PDB file of C-alpha atoms in Angstrom:
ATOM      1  CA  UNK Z  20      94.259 144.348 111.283  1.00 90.00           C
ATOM      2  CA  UNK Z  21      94.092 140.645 109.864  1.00 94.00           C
ATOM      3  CA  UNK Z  22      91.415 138.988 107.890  1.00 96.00           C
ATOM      4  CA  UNK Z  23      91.035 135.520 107.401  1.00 97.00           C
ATOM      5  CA  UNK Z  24      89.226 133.733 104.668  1.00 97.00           C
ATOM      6  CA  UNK Z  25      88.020 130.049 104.954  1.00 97.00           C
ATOM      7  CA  UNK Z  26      87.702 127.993 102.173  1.00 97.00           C
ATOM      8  CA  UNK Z  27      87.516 123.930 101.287  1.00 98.00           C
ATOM      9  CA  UNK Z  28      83.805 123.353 102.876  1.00 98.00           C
ATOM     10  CA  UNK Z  29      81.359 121.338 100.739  1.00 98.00           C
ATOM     11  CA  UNK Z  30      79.062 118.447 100.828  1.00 98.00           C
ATOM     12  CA  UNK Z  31      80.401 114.907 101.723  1.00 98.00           C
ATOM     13  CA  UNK Z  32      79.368 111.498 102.598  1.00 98.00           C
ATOM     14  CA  UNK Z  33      79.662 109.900 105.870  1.00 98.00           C
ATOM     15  CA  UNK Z  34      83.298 108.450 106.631  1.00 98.00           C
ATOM     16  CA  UNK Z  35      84.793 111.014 103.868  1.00 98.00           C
ATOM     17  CA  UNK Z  36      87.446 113.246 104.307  1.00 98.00           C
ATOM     18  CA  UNK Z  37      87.836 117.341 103.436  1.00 98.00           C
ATOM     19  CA  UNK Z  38      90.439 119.560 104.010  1.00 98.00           C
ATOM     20  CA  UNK Z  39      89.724 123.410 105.366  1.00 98.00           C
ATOM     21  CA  UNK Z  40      92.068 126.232 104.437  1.00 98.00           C
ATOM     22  CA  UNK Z  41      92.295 129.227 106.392  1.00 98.00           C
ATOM     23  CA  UNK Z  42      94.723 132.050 104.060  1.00 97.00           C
ATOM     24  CA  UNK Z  43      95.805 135.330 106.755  1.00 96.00           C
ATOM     25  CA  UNK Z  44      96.399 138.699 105.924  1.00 96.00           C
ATOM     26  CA  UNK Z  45      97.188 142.103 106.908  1.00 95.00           C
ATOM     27  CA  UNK Z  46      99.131 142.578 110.024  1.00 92.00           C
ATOM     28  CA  UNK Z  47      99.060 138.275 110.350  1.00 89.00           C
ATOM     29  CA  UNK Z  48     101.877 138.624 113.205  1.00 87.00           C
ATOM     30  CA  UNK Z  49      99.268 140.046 115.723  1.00 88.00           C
ATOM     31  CA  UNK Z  50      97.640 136.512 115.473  1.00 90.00           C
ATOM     32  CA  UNK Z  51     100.327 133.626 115.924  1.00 94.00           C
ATOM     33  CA  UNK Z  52      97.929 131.090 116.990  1.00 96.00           C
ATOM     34  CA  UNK Z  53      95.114 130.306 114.716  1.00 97.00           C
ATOM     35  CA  UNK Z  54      92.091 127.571 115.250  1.00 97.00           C
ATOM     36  CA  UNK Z  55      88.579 126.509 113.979  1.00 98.00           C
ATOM     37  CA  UNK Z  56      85.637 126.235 115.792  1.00 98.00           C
ATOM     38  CA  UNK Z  57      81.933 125.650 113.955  1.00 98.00           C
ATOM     39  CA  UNK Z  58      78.183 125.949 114.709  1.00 98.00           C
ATOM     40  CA  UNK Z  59      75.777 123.863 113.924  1.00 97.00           C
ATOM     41  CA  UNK Z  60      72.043 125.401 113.787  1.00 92.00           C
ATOM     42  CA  UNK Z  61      70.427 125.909 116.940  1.00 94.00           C
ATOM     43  CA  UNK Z  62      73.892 125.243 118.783  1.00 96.00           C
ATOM     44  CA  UNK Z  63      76.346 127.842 119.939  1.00 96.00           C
ATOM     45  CA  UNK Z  64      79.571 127.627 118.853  1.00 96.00           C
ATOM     46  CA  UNK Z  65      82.343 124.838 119.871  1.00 97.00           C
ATOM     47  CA  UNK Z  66      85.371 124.781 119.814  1.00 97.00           C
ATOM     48  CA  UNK Z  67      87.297 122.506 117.727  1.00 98.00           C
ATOM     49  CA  UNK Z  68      90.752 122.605 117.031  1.00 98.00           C
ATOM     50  CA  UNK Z  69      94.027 125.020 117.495  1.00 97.00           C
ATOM     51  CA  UNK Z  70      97.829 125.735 116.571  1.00 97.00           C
ATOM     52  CA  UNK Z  71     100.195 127.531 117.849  1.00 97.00           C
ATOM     53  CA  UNK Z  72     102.423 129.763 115.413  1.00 95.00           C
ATOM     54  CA  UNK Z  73     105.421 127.129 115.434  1.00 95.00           C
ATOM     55  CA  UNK Z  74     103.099 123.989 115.365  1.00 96.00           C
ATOM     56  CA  UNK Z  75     104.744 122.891 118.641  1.00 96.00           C
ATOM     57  CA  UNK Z  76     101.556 123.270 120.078  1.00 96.00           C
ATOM     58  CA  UNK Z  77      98.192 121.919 119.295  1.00 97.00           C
ATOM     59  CA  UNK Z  78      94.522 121.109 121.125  1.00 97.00           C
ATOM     60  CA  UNK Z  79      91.667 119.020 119.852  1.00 98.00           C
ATOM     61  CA  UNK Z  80      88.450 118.821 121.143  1.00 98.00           C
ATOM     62  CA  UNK Z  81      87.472 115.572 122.372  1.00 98.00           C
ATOM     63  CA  UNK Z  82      84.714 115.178 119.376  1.00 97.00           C
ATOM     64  CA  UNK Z  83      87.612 115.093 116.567  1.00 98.00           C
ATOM     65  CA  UNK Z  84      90.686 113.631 118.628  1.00 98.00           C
ATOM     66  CA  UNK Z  85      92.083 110.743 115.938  1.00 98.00           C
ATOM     67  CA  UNK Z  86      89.918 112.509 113.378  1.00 98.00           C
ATOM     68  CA  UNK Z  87      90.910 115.984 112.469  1.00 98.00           C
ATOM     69  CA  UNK Z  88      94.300 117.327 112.198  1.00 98.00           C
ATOM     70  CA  UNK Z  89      95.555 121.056 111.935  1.00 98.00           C
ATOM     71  CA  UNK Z  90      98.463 122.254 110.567  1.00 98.00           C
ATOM     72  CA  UNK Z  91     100.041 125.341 109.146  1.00 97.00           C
ATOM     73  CA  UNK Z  92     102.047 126.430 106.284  1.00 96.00           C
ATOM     74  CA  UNK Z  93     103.363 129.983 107.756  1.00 95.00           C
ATOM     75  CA  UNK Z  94     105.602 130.715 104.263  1.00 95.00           C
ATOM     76  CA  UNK Z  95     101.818 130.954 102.827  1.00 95.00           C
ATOM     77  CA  UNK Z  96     100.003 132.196 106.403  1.00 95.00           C
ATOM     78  CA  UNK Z  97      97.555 129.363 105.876  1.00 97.00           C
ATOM     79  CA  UNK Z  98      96.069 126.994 108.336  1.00 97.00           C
ATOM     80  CA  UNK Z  99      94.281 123.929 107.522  1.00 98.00           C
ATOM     81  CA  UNK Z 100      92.076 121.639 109.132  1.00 98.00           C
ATOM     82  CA  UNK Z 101      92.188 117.854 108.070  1.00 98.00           C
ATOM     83  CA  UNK Z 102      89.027 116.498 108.873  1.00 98.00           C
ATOM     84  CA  UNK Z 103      89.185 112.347 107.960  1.00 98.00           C
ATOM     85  CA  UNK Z 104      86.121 109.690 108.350  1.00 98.00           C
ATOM     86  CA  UNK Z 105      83.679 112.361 108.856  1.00 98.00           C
ATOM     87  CA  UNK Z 106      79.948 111.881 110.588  1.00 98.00           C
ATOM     88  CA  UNK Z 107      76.996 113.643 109.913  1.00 98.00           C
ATOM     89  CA  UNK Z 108      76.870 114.945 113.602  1.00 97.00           C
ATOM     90  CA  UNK Z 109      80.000 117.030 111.908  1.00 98.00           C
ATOM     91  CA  UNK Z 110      78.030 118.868 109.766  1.00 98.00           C
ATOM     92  CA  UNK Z 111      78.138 122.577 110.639  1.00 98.00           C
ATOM     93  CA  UNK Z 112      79.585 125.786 109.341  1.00 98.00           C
ATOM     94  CA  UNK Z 113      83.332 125.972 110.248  1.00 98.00           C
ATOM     95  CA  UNK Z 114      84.796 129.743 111.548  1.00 98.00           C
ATOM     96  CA  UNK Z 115      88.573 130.331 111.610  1.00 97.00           C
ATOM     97  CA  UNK Z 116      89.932 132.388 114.495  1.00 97.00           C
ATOM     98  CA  UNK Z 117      93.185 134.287 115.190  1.00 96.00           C
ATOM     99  CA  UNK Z 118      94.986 135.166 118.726  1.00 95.00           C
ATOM    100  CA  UNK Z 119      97.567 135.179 120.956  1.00 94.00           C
ATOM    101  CA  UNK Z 120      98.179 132.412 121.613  1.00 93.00           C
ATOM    102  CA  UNK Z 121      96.416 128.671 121.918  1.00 94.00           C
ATOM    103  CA  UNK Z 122      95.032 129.243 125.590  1.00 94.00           C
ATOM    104  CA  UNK Z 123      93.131 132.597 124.635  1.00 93.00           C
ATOM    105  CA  UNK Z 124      91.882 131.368 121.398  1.00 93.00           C
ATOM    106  CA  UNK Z 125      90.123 128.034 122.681  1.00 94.00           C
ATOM    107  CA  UNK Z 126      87.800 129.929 125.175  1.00 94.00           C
ATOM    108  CA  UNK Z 127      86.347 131.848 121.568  1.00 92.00           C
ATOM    109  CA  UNK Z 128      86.625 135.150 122.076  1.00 90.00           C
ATOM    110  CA  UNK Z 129      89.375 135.778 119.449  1.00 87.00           C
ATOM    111  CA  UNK Z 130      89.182 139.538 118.022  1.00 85.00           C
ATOM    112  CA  UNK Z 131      89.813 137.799 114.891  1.00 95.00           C
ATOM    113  CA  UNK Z 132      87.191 135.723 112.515  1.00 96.00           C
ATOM    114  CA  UNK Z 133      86.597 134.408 108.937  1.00 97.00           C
ATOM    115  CA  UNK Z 134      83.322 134.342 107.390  1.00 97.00           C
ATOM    116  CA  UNK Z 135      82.537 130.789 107.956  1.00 97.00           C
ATOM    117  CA  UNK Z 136      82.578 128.162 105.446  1.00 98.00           C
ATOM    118  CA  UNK Z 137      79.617 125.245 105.149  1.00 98.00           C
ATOM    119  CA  UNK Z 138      80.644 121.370 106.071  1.00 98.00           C
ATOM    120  CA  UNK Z 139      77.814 119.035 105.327  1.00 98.00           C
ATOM    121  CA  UNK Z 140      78.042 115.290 105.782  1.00 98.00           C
ATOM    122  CA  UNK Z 141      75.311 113.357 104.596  1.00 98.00           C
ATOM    123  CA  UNK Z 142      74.612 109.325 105.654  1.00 93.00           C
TER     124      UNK Z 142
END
């Protein structure tokens, strides 16, 4: 079993930055690869971003490309997600989600989710 908490979300201005933690525990081997994907009301959920346990291997979706990073800090099972000169079209509330590997955890069926934490970007 693994649990993930989110933290970092908030409320920033247009072209700000925030930085998204995801912290792992329990049995945290049984998901090497870890991501974020968020949903915005009235819009299912996209993906967004993914890691692979080593870091050798990342994916982006096109929205974020040159925006958002992710990274991981296994000696602390945490996972962030840079998110630089942010738009209001970002706003959404952001999930972190735990698999396999990169190629099962982009299509978002993961077995593993955290409870979601709120990004707002304001104009």
């Amino acid at each position: 079993q693994v649990q993930l908490v989110e933290s970092g979300g908030g409320l920033v201005q247009a072209g700000g930055s925030l930085r998204l933690s995801c912290a792992a525990s329990g049995r945290t081997f049984s998901v090497p690869a870890m991501g974020w994907f968020r949903q915005a009301p009235g819009k299912e959920r996209e993906f967004v971003a993914a890691i692979s346990w080593s870091g050798g291997t990342t994916a982006y979706a096109d929205s974020v490309k040159g925006r958002f990073t992710i990274s991981r800090d296994n000696a602390k099972n945490t996972v962030y997600l840079q998110m630089n000169s942010l738009k209001p079209e970002d706003t959404a509330v952001y999930y972190c989600a735990g698999d396999l590997n990169t190629r099962t955890l982009v299509v978002g069926t993961s077995a593993y989710w955290g409870q979601g934490t709120q990004v707002t970007v304001s104009s």
